[in-house]
PDB file of C-alpha atoms and ligand atoms in Angstrom:
ATOM      1  CA  MET A   1      94.860 127.698  99.885  1.00 85.00           C
ATOM      2  CA  SER A   2      93.969 124.513 101.652  1.00 96.00           C
ATOM      3  CA  LYS A   3      94.003 121.155  99.885  1.00 98.00           C
ATOM      4  CA  ILE A   4      91.955 117.968 100.139  1.00 98.00           C
ATOM      5  CA  ILE A   5      93.887 114.818  99.296  1.00 98.00           C
ATOM      6  CA  SER A   6      92.380 111.312  99.059  1.00 98.00           C
ATOM      7  CA  ILE A   7      94.345 108.077  99.181  1.00 98.00           C
ATOM      8  CA  HIS A   8      92.575 105.217  97.498  1.00 98.00           C
ATOM      9  CA  SER A   9      93.030 101.773  95.985  1.00 98.00           C
ATOM     10  CA  PHE A  10      90.595  99.470  94.210  1.00 97.00           C
ATOM     11  CA  ARG A  11      91.709  96.446  96.221  1.00 97.00           C
ATOM     12  CA  GLY A  12      92.342  96.104  99.937  1.00 98.00           C
ATOM     13  CA  GLY A  13      95.639  95.916 101.808  1.00 98.00           C
ATOM     14  CA  THR A  14      97.643  97.977  99.334  1.00 98.00           C
ATOM     15  CA  GLY A  15      98.999 100.306 102.059  1.00 98.00           C
ATOM     16  CA  LYS A  16      96.479 103.164 101.949  1.00 98.00           C
ATOM     17  CA  SER A  17      96.258 103.721 105.704  1.00 98.00           C
ATOM     18  CA  ASN A  18     100.004 103.546 106.239  1.00 98.00           C
ATOM     19  CA  THR A  19     100.643 105.900 103.274  1.00 98.00           C
ATOM     20  CA  THR A  20      97.951 108.329 104.527  1.00 98.00           C
ATOM     21  CA  ALA A  21      99.383 108.403 108.043  1.00 98.00           C
ATOM     22  CA  ASN A  22     102.933 108.809 106.857  1.00 98.00           C
ATOM     23  CA  ILE A  23     102.224 111.548 104.342  1.00 98.00           C
ATOM     24  CA  THR A  24     100.120 113.367 106.991  1.00 98.00           C
ATOM     25  CA  THR A  25     103.111 113.233 109.328  1.00 98.00           C
ATOM     26  CA  LEU A  26     105.593 114.382 106.699  1.00 98.00           C
ATOM     27  CA  LEU A  27     103.360 117.381 105.894  1.00 98.00           C
ATOM     28  CA  ALA A  28     102.890 118.213 109.571  1.00 98.00           C
ATOM     29  CA  ALA A  29     106.634 117.960 110.098  1.00 97.00           C
ATOM     30  CA  GLN A  30     106.978 120.781 107.538  1.00 97.00           C
ATOM     31  CA  GLY A  31     104.847 122.918 109.855  1.00 97.00           C
ATOM     32  CA  LEU A  32     101.448 122.394 108.202  1.00 98.00           C
ATOM     33  CA  LYS A  33      98.183 121.925 110.042  1.00 98.00           C
ATOM     34  CA  VAL A  34      96.877 118.599 108.741  1.00 98.00           C
ATOM     35  CA  GLY A  35      93.555 116.813 109.354  1.00 98.00           C
ATOM     36  CA  VAL A  36      93.234 113.116 108.626  1.00 98.00           C
ATOM     37  CA  ILE A  37      89.883 111.478 108.409  1.00 98.00           C
ATOM     38  CA  ASP A  38      89.078 107.755 108.390  1.00 98.00           C
ATOM     39  CA  THR A  39      86.202 107.243 105.936  1.00 97.00           C
ATOM     40  CA  ASP A  40      86.686 103.465 106.075  1.00 96.00           C
ATOM     41  CA  ILE A  41      83.557 103.115 108.188  1.00 95.00           C
ATOM     42  CA  GLN A  42      83.278  99.375 107.580  1.00 95.00           C
ATOM     43  CA  SER A  43      86.828  98.491 108.623  1.00 96.00           C
ATOM     44  CA  PRO A  44      88.514 101.510 110.259  1.00 97.00           C
ATOM     45  CA  GLY A  45      92.139 101.302 111.319  1.00 97.00           C
ATOM     46  CA  ILE A  46      94.292 104.445 110.768  1.00 98.00           C
ATOM     47  CA  HIS A  47      93.807 105.433 114.475  1.00 98.00           C
ATOM     48  CA  VAL A  48      96.083 102.487 115.357  1.00 97.00           C
ATOM     49  CA  LEU A  49      99.004 104.065 113.536  1.00 98.00           C
ATOM     50  CA  PHE A  50      98.524 107.282 115.498  1.00 97.00           C
ATOM     51  CA  GLY A  51      98.368 105.368 118.805  1.00 96.00           C
ATOM     52  CA  LEU A  52      94.761 106.368 119.554  1.00 96.00           C
ATOM     53  CA  ASP A  53      93.231 103.765 121.899  1.00 92.00           C
ATOM     54  CA  GLU A  54      89.635 102.725 121.611  1.00 89.00           C
ATOM     55  CA  ASP A  55      88.987 104.034 125.152  1.00 90.00           C
ATOM     56  CA  ALA A  56      90.421 107.440 124.316  1.00 89.00           C
ATOM     57  CA  MET A  57      88.466 107.751 121.074  1.00 92.00           C
ATOM     58  CA  GLY A  58      85.521 109.781 122.415  1.00 92.00           C
ATOM     59  CA  HIS A  59      83.477 111.089 119.537  1.00 97.00           C
ATOM     60  CA  SER A  60      84.002 109.450 116.164  1.00 98.00           C
ATOM     61  CA  LEU A  61      82.890 110.206 112.641  1.00 97.00           C
ATOM     62  CA  ASN A  62      79.848 107.965 113.273  1.00 97.00           C
ATOM     63  CA  ASP A  63      78.617 110.342 115.987  1.00 97.00           C
ATOM     64  CA  TYR A  64      78.884 113.267 113.595  1.00 98.00           C
ATOM     65  CA  LEU A  65      76.995 111.372 110.850  1.00 96.00           C
ATOM     66  CA  TRP A  66      74.236 110.575 113.384  1.00 96.00           C
ATOM     67  CA  GLY A  67      73.943 114.247 114.297  1.00 96.00           C
ATOM     68  CA  LYS A  68      75.305 113.784 117.815  1.00 97.00           C
ATOM     69  CA  CYS A  69      78.079 116.343 117.520  1.00 97.00           C
ATOM     70  CA  ALA A  70      79.885 118.797 115.277  1.00 98.00           C
ATOM     71  CA  ILE A  71      82.632 117.245 113.167  1.00 98.00           C
ATOM     72  CA  GLU A  72      85.347 119.293 114.945  1.00 97.00           C
ATOM     73  CA  GLU A  73      84.365 117.546 118.179  1.00 98.00           C
ATOM     74  CA  CYS A  74      85.531 114.236 116.614  1.00 98.00           C
ATOM     75  CA  ALA A  75      88.983 115.661 115.927  1.00 98.00           C
ATOM     76  CA  HIS A  76      91.748 114.363 118.162  1.00 97.00           C
ATOM     77  CA  ASP A  77      95.047 116.220 118.315  1.00 96.00           C
ATOM     78  CA  VAL A  78      97.541 113.347 118.003  1.00 96.00           C
ATOM     79  CA  THR A  79     100.596 115.475 117.281  1.00 96.00           C
ATOM     80  CA  THR A  80     102.352 114.810 120.558  1.00 90.00           C
ATOM     81  CA  THR A  81     101.462 111.087 120.894  1.00 87.00           C
ATOM     82  CA  LEU A  82     103.719 109.994 118.049  1.00 87.00           C
ATOM     83  CA  GLY A  83     107.064 109.890 119.824  1.00 78.00           C
ATOM     84  CA  GLY A  84     110.371 110.871 118.221  1.00 76.00           C
ATOM     85  CA  GLU A  85     111.330 114.451 117.355  1.00 79.00           C
ATOM     86  CA  PRO A  86     108.645 117.037 118.162  1.00 88.00           C
ATOM     87  CA  ILE A  87     106.533 117.888 115.099  1.00 94.00           C
ATOM     88  CA  LYS A  88     106.417 121.524 114.013  1.00 96.00           C
ATOM     89  CA  GLY A  89     102.844 121.475 112.659  1.00 97.00           C
ATOM     90  CA  GLN A  90      99.724 119.798 113.938  1.00 98.00           C
ATOM     91  CA  ILE A  91      97.845 116.577 113.222  1.00 98.00           C
ATOM     92  CA  TYR A  92      94.113 116.223 113.897  1.00 98.00           C
ATOM     93  CA  LEU A  93      92.698 112.710 113.513  1.00 98.00           C
ATOM     94  CA  ILE A  94      88.994 112.099 112.881  1.00 98.00           C
ATOM     95  CA  PRO A  95      88.582 108.408 113.602  1.00 98.00           C
ATOM     96  CA  SER A  96      85.772 106.109 112.602  1.00 98.00           C
ATOM     97  CA  SER A  97      84.177 104.026 115.338  1.00 97.00           C
ATOM     98  CA  ILE A  98      85.730 100.646 116.121  1.00 97.00           C
ATOM     99  CA  LYS A  99      82.680  99.447 118.097  1.00 97.00           C
ATOM    100  CA  ALA A 100      80.950  96.494 116.372  1.00 96.00           C
ATOM    101  CA  GLY A 101      77.441  97.795 117.126  1.00 97.00           C
ATOM    102  CA  GLU A 102      78.241 101.219 115.697  1.00 96.00           C
ATOM    103  CA  ILE A 103      79.791  99.841 112.567  1.00 97.00           C
ATOM    104  CA  ALA A 104      76.760  97.571 112.068  1.00 96.00           C
ATOM    105  CA  ARG A 105      74.376 100.466 112.632  1.00 96.00           C
ATOM    106  CA  VAL A 106      75.910 102.736 110.066  1.00 94.00           C
ATOM    107  CA  LEU A 107      75.967  99.894 107.513  1.00 92.00           C
ATOM    108  CA  ARG A 108      72.339  98.959 108.298  1.00 95.00           C
ATOM    109  CA  GLU A 109      70.835 102.451 108.418  1.00 95.00           C
ATOM    110  CA  GLY A 110      73.147 104.287 106.062  1.00 93.00           C
ATOM    111  CA  TYR A 111      73.659 108.034 106.479  1.00 92.00           C
ATOM    112  CA  ASP A 112      73.301 111.240 104.525  1.00 92.00           C
ATOM    113  CA  VAL A 113      76.360 111.486 102.291  1.00 91.00           C
ATOM    114  CA  GLY A 114      75.754 115.218 101.976  1.00 93.00           C
ATOM    115  CA  LEU A 115      76.640 115.448 105.679  1.00 96.00           C
ATOM    116  CA  LEU A 116      80.009 113.897 104.986  1.00 95.00           C
ATOM    117  CA  ASN A 117      80.594 116.441 102.265  1.00 95.00           C
ATOM    118  CA  ASP A 118      79.711 119.286 104.695  1.00 97.00           C
ATOM    119  CA  GLY A 119      81.924 117.656 107.316  1.00 98.00           C
ATOM    120  CA  PHE A 120      85.000 117.719 105.076  1.00 97.00           C
ATOM    121  CA  HIS A 121      84.529 121.404 104.325  1.00 97.00           C
ATOM    122  CA  ASP A 122      83.714 122.275 107.974  1.00 98.00           C
ATOM    123  CA  LEU A 123      86.922 120.596 109.114  1.00 98.00           C
ATOM    124  CA  VAL A 124      89.064 122.545 106.705  1.00 98.00           C
ATOM    125  CA  GLU A 125      87.410 125.781 107.654  1.00 98.00           C
ATOM    126  CA  ASN A 126      86.842 125.435 111.422  1.00 98.00           C
ATOM    127  CA  LEU A 127      90.210 123.808 112.212  1.00 98.00           C
ATOM    128  CA  ASN A 128      91.922 126.140 109.776  1.00 98.00           C
ATOM    129  CA  LEU A 129      93.617 123.240 108.053  1.00 98.00           C
ATOM    130  CA  ASP A 130      96.262 123.517 105.372  1.00 98.00           C
ATOM    131  CA  VAL A 131      95.552 119.967 104.250  1.00 98.00           C
ATOM    132  CA  LEU A 132      92.814 117.390 104.816  1.00 98.00           C
ATOM    133  CA  MET A 133      93.895 113.817 104.113  1.00 98.00           C
ATOM    134  CA  ILE A 134      91.180 111.230 103.493  1.00 98.00           C
ATOM    135  CA  ASP A 135      91.825 107.506 104.097  1.00 98.00           C
ATOM    136  CA  THR A 136      89.295 105.406 102.222  1.00 97.00           C
ATOM    137  CA  HIS A 137      87.736 101.987 102.062  1.00 96.00           C
ATOM    138  CA  PRO A 138      88.985  99.932  99.053  1.00 97.00           C
ATOM    139  CA  GLY A 139      86.824  99.682  95.978  1.00 95.00           C
ATOM    140  CA  LEU A 140      84.052 102.015  94.998  1.00 93.00           C
ATOM    141  CA  ASN A 141      81.281 103.045  97.431  1.00 90.00           C
ATOM    142  CA  GLU A 142      79.498 106.291  98.201  1.00 89.00           C
ATOM    143  CA  GLU A 143      82.126 107.703 100.597  1.00 89.00           C
ATOM    144  CA  THR A 144      84.850 106.926  98.135  1.00 91.00           C
ATOM    145  CA  LEU A 145      83.134 108.485  95.174  1.00 93.00           C
ATOM    146  CA  LEU A 146      82.421 111.611  97.228  1.00 94.00           C
ATOM    147  CA  SER A 147      85.979 111.840  98.451  1.00 94.00           C
ATOM    148  CA  ILE A 148      87.346 111.445  94.921  1.00 95.00           C
ATOM    149  CA  ALA A 149      84.915 114.017  93.594  1.00 95.00           C
ATOM    150  CA  ILE A 150      85.846 116.722  96.093  1.00 95.00           C
ATOM    151  CA  SER A 151      89.628 116.104  96.159  1.00 97.00           C
ATOM    152  CA  ASP A 152      92.182 118.473  94.823  1.00 97.00           C
ATOM    153  CA  ALA A 153      94.511 115.521  94.502  1.00 98.00           C
ATOM    154  CA  LEU A 154      94.073 111.770  94.539  1.00 98.00           C
ATOM    155  CA  VAL A 155      96.669 109.039  95.046  1.00 98.00           C
ATOM    156  CA  ILE A 156      95.714 105.624  93.767  1.00 98.00           C
ATOM    157  CA  ILE A 157      97.883 102.850  95.186  1.00 98.00           C
ATOM    158  CA  LEU A 158      98.483  99.557  93.456  1.00 98.00           C
ATOM    159  CA  ARG A 159     100.710  96.560  93.908  1.00 98.00           C
ATOM    160  CA  PRO A 160     102.371  94.889  90.928  1.00 97.00           C
ATOM    161  CA  ASP A 161      99.570  92.293  90.816  1.00 96.00           C
ATOM    162  CA  GLN A 162      97.231  91.427  87.982  1.00 95.00           C
ATOM    163  CA  GLN A 163      94.107  91.918  90.086  1.00 96.00           C
ATOM    164  CA  ASP A 164      95.342  95.387  91.164  1.00 97.00           C
ATOM    165  CA  TYR A 165      96.145  96.337  87.570  1.00 96.00           C
ATOM    166  CA  GLN A 166      92.612  95.673  86.430  1.00 95.00           C
ATOM    167  CA  GLY A 167      90.959  97.336  89.396  1.00 95.00           C
ATOM    168  CA  THR A 168      93.181 100.408  89.116  1.00 97.00           C
ATOM    169  CA  GLY A 169      91.905 100.899  85.553  1.00 96.00           C
ATOM    170  CA  VAL A 170      88.387 101.215  86.981  1.00 94.00           C
ATOM    171  CA  THR A 171      89.424 103.784  89.572  1.00 95.00           C
ATOM    172  CA  VAL A 172      91.459 105.849  87.125  1.00 97.00           C
ATOM    173  CA  GLU A 173      88.448 105.972  84.802  1.00 96.00           C
ATOM    174  CA  VAL A 174      86.207 107.182  87.651  1.00 96.00           C
ATOM    175  CA  ALA A 175      88.734 109.819  88.710  1.00 96.00           C
ATOM    176  CA  ARG A 176      88.918 111.124  85.130  1.00 96.00           C
ATOM    177  CA  LYS A 177      85.137 111.290  84.855  1.00 96.00           C
ATOM    178  CA  LEU A 178      85.023 113.207  88.167  1.00 95.00           C
ATOM    179  CA  ASN A 179      87.684 115.605  86.927  1.00 95.00           C
ATOM    180  CA  VAL A 180      90.135 115.255  89.839  1.00 96.00           C
ATOM    181  CA  PRO A 181      92.596 118.107  89.267  1.00 97.00           C
ATOM    182  CA  ARG A 182      95.666 116.005  90.201  1.00 97.00           C
ATOM    183  CA  LEU A 183      95.899 112.248  89.850  1.00 98.00           C
ATOM    184  CA  LEU A 184      98.988 110.367  90.996  1.00 98.00           C
ATOM    185  CA  LEU A 185      99.650 106.632  91.063  1.00 98.00           C
ATOM    186  CA  MET A 186     101.843 104.966  93.655  1.00 98.00           C
ATOM    187  CA  VAL A 187     103.121 101.426  93.212  1.00 98.00           C
ATOM    188  CA  ASN A 188     103.693  99.740  96.596  1.00 98.00           C
ATOM    189  CA  LYS A 189     105.075  96.426  97.887  1.00 98.00           C
ATOM    190  CA  VAL A 190     107.297  95.901  94.868  1.00 98.00           C
ATOM    191  CA  PRO A 191     109.680  92.929  95.294  1.00 98.00           C
ATOM    192  CA  GLU A 192     113.319  94.115  95.320  1.00 97.00           C
ATOM    193  CA  VAL A 193     114.099  91.701  92.442  1.00 98.00           C
ATOM    194  CA  PHE A 194     111.899  93.744  90.075  1.00 98.00           C
ATOM    195  CA  ASN A 195     113.322  96.506  87.900  1.00 98.00           C
ATOM    196  CA  PHE A 196     111.682  99.562  89.433  1.00 98.00           C
ATOM    197  CA  ALA A 197     112.209 101.796  86.384  1.00 98.00           C
ATOM    198  CA  ASP A 198     110.464  99.191  84.201  1.00 98.00           C
ATOM    199  CA  VAL A 199     107.542  98.924  86.649  1.00 98.00           C
ATOM    200  CA  GLN A 200     107.137 102.699  86.656  1.00 98.00           C
ATOM    201  CA  LYS A 201     107.233 102.964  82.842  1.00 98.00           C
ATOM    202  CA  ARG A 202     104.742 100.123  82.388  1.00 97.00           C
ATOM    203  CA  VAL A 203     102.270 101.519  84.914  1.00 98.00           C
ATOM    204  CA  GLU A 204     102.596 105.048  83.450  1.00 98.00           C
ATOM    205  CA  GLU A 205     101.955 103.765  79.945  1.00 97.00           C
ATOM    206  CA  THR A 206      99.044 101.526  80.999  1.00 97.00           C
ATOM    207  CA  TYR A 207      97.090 104.321  82.732  1.00 97.00           C
ATOM    208  CA  ASN A 208      98.540 107.332  81.008  1.00 97.00           C
ATOM    209  CA  SER A 209      99.099 108.850  84.480  1.00 97.00           C
ATOM    210  CA  GLU A 210     102.062 109.962  86.471  1.00 98.00           C
ATOM    211  CA  VAL A 211     103.579 107.487  88.913  1.00 98.00           C
ATOM    212  CA  ALA A 212     104.652 109.487  91.955  1.00 98.00           C
ATOM    213  CA  ALA A 213     106.862 106.706  93.373  1.00 98.00           C
ATOM    214  CA  VAL A 214     107.564 102.998  93.311  1.00 98.00           C
ATOM    215  CA  LEU A 215     108.009 101.607  96.849  1.00 98.00           C
ATOM    216  CA  PRO A 216     109.710  98.339  97.704  1.00 98.00           C
ATOM    217  CA  HIS A 217     108.161  95.668  99.771  1.00 98.00           C
ATOM    218  CA  SER A 218     109.823  96.353 103.131  1.00 98.00           C
ATOM    219  CA  ASP A 219     110.470  93.914 105.964  1.00 98.00           C
ATOM    220  CA  GLU A 220     110.846  96.917 108.297  1.00 98.00           C
ATOM    221  CA  MET A 221     107.345  98.080 107.391  1.00 98.00           C
ATOM    222  CA  MET A 222     105.927  94.615 107.945  1.00 98.00           C
ATOM    223  CA  THR A 223     107.770  94.321 111.289  1.00 98.00           C
ATOM    224  CA  LEU A 224     106.526  97.749 112.409  1.00 98.00           C
ATOM    225  CA  ALA A 225     103.078  96.286 111.664  1.00 98.00           C
ATOM    226  CA  SER A 226     101.132  99.590 111.856  1.00 97.00           C
ATOM    227  CA  ALA A 227     102.373 100.115 115.448  1.00 96.00           C
ATOM    228  CA  GLY A 228     103.679 103.561 114.580  1.00 96.00           C
ATOM    229  CA  ILE A 229     104.611 106.062 111.882  1.00 97.00           C
ATOM    230  CA  PHE A 230     107.269 104.560 109.634  1.00 98.00           C
ATOM    231  CA  VAL A 231     108.870 107.849 108.507  1.00 97.00           C
ATOM    232  CA  LEU A 232     109.564 108.763 112.125  1.00 96.00           C
ATOM    233  CA  ARG A 233     111.080 105.398 112.965  1.00 96.00           C
ATOM    234  CA  TYR A 234     113.091 105.045 109.747  1.00 97.00           C
ATOM    235  CA  PRO A 235     113.901 108.604 108.591  1.00 96.00           C
ATOM    236  CA  ASN A 236     116.588 107.446 106.127  1.00 97.00           C
ATOM    237  CA  HIS A 237     114.862 104.408 104.677  1.00 98.00           C
ATOM    238  CA  LYS A 238     114.150 103.990 100.969  1.00 98.00           C
ATOM    239  CA  VAL A 239     110.423 103.838 101.714  1.00 98.00           C
ATOM    240  CA  THR A 240     110.648 107.128 103.617  1.00 98.00           C
ATOM    241  CA  GLN A 241     112.481 108.784 100.678  1.00 98.00           C
ATOM    242  CA  ALA A 242     109.747 107.537  98.333  1.00 98.00           C
ATOM    243  CA  LEU A 243     106.967 108.797 100.600  1.00 98.00           C
ATOM    244  CA  LYS A 244     108.646 112.195 100.797  1.00 98.00           C
ATOM    245  CA  GLN A 245     108.644 112.274  97.021  1.00 98.00           C
ATOM    246  CA  VAL A 246     104.898 111.578  96.964  1.00 98.00           C
ATOM    247  CA  ALA A 247     104.269 114.294  99.562  1.00 98.00           C
ATOM    248  CA  THR A 248     106.251 116.806  97.552  1.00 98.00           C
ATOM    249  CA  LYS A 249     104.420 115.979  94.345  1.00 98.00           C
ATOM    250  CA  LEU A 250     101.058 116.247  96.081  1.00 98.00           C
ATOM    251  CA  MET A 251     101.869 119.757  97.355  1.00 96.00           C
ATOM    252  CA  ALA A 252     103.347 120.939  94.025  1.00 92.00           C
TER     253      ALA A 252
HETATM  254  N1  LIG B 301     105.932  98.878 101.320  1.00 84.27           N
HETATM  255  C1  LIG B 301     105.449  97.947 102.198  1.00 84.27           C
HETATM  256  N2  LIG B 301     106.176  96.868 102.476  1.00 84.27           N
HETATM  257  C2  LIG B 301     105.758  95.905 103.305  1.00 84.27           C
HETATM  258  N3  LIG B 301     104.604  95.979 103.952  1.00 84.27           N
HETATM  259  C3  LIG B 301     103.801  97.042 103.716  1.00 84.27           C
HETATM  260  C4  LIG B 301     104.183  98.093 102.835  1.00 84.27           C
HETATM  261  N4  LIG B 301     103.162  99.018 102.814  1.00 84.27           N
HETATM  262  C5  LIG B 301     102.249  98.563 103.661  1.00 84.27           C
HETATM  263  N5  LIG B 301     102.583  97.392 104.214  1.00 84.27           N
HETATM  264  C6  LIG B 301     101.814  96.535 105.151  1.00 84.27           C
HETATM  265  O1  LIG B 301     100.655  96.116 104.495  1.00 84.27           O
HETATM  266  C7  LIG B 301      99.576  95.964 105.419  1.00 84.27           C
HETATM  267  C8  LIG B 301      98.371  96.707 104.947  1.00 84.27           C
HETATM  268  O2  LIG B 301      98.650  98.082 105.050  1.00 84.27           O
HETATM  269  P1  LIG B 301      97.492  99.180 105.233  1.00 84.27           P
HETATM  270  O3  LIG B 301      96.603  98.809 106.365  1.00 84.27           O
HETATM  271  O4  LIG B 301      98.136 100.508 105.236  1.00 84.27           O
HETATM  272  O5  LIG B 301      96.708  98.917 103.878  1.00 84.27           O
HETATM  273  P2  LIG B 301      95.257  99.451 103.473  1.00 84.27           P
HETATM  274  O6  LIG B 301      95.310  99.626 101.987  1.00 84.27           O
HETATM  275  O7  LIG B 301      94.879 100.620 104.289  1.00 84.27           O
HETATM  276  O8  LIG B 301      94.331  98.214 103.862  1.00 84.27           O
HETATM  277  P3  LIG B 301      92.706  98.218 103.860  1.00 84.27           P
HETATM  278  O9  LIG B 301      92.337  98.108 102.420  1.00 84.27           O
HETATM  279  O10 LIG B 301      92.366  97.026 104.632  1.00 84.27           O
HETATM  280  O11 LIG B 301      92.254  99.507 104.460  1.00 84.27           O
HETATM  281  C9  LIG B 301     100.114  96.411 106.757  1.00 84.27           C
HETATM  282  O12 LIG B 301     100.549  95.279 107.495  1.00 84.27           O
HETATM  283  C10 LIG B 301     101.338  97.271 106.356  1.00 84.27           C
HETATM  284  O13 LIG B 301     102.319  97.268 107.397  1.00 84.27           O
HETATM  285 MG1  LIG B 302      93.165 101.015 105.419  1.00 84.27          MG
END
């Protein structure tokens, strides 16, 4: 049975794209065939982590939404571009366009959200995926609501920050109304001086939801600066251990 997994946060910059790219890689390293789609049409970025250059992008999600191609034609096999140990499985990236004119056009003209829904299912079926990972734009918009609604599992990321706490409440409520089968919270960028067990307990009690992991703020992650896949560069790091824990819980 294939799974659709969305990674979301109410506020921006929480670590969604890095988490999505790393969990994708961890699952592919187990031998799974994983698709990863950038639905952050307004400010795409996950292609950077997979080393996909703008020139090499070819078809993007935008082209599919404009009826120019089938969604599989937007899928780029990035498995071998990651460096490090060869990966057993496969990673297909469906990027969103990084061209200013194309971003502006999709925002101005909109698109048929039903097509996006069909696209998710076509990808799973036609590429024979075990998992489809969806990277989202922060906050609530049409793409996000759709991705939450169709997901088998949803990870909501938050930082230990008062603005994040309030916004996460909104997203958790939406996820419950949309009956997402599996909802996990992940607390990211936690200062090392905090008591992680306390943070976990407080977040679990506040939202009455499972916290899959509490990740420290990491200088190594900041220094890598989205120039690669963290779990491949730092296989024994605390952050990698925590991301593995999230991946395992998602597939449970
Ligand atoms: N645990 C961490 N420690 C330190 N820096 C981190 C950590 N997680 C992510 N970052 C950094 O935070 C920044 C934002 O990460 P990322 O782009 O993944 O967030 P995002 O939620 O996708 O942002 P956006 O909402 O803009 O899409 C990046 O510079 C990334 O390297
Ligand atoms: Mg992002």
